[in-house]
Short mmCIF file of C-alpha atoms in Angstrom, two decimals:
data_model
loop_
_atom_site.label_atom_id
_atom_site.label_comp_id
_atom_site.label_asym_id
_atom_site.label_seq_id
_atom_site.Cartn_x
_atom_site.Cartn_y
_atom_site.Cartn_z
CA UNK D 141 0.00 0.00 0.00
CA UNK D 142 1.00 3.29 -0.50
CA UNK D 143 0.34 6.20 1.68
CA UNK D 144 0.80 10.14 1.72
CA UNK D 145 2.16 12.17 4.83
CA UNK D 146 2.34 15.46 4.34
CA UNK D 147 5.96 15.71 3.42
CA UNK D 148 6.61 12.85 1.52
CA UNK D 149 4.53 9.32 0.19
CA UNK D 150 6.05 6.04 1.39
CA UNK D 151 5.10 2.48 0.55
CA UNK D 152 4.42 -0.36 3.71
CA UNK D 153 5.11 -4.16 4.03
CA UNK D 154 4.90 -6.25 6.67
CA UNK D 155 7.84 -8.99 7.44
CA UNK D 156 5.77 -12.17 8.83
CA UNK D 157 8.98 -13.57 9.48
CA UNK D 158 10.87 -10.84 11.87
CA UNK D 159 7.23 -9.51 12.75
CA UNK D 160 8.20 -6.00 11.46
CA UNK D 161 6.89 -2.89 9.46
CA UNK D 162 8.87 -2.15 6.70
CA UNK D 163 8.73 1.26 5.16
CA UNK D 164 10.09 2.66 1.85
CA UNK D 165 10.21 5.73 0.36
CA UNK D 166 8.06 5.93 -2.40
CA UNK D 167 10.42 8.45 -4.22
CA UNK D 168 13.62 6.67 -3.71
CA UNK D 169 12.86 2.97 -2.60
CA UNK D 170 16.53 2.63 -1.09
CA UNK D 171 15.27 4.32 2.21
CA UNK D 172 14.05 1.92 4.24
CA UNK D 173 12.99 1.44 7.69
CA UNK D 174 11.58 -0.61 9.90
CA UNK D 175 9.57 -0.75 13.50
CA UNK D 176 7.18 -3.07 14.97
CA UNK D 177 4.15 -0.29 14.37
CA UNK D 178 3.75 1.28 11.37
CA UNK D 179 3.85 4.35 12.68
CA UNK D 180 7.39 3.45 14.64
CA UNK D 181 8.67 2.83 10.88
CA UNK D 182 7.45 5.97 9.28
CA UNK D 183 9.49 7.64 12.32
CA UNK D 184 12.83 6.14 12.06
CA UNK D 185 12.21 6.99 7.80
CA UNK D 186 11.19 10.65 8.36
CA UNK D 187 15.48 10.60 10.24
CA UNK D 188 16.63 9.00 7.37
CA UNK D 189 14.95 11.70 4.97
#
């Protein structure tokens, strides 16, 4: 799924096997982060950005 935030859109996944939210960056897909909520990953990607 892809979402919008207000500064950027970013794309979610979830990892069955580590049990973690993986975000990516919709604009450049090699930002990625992770977090056991979704809203833990959008955090730790909003530092990378």
């Amino acid at each position: 799924m892809t979402f919008d935030n207000k500064n950027f859109q970013y794309r979610v996944t979830l990892d069955t096997k580590l049990n973690l939210f993986v975000v990516f960056n919709k604009v450049n897909p090699n930002q990625v982060a992770t977090g056991t909520t979704i809203e833990k990953a959008v955090q730790e990607l909003k530092k990378s950005i």
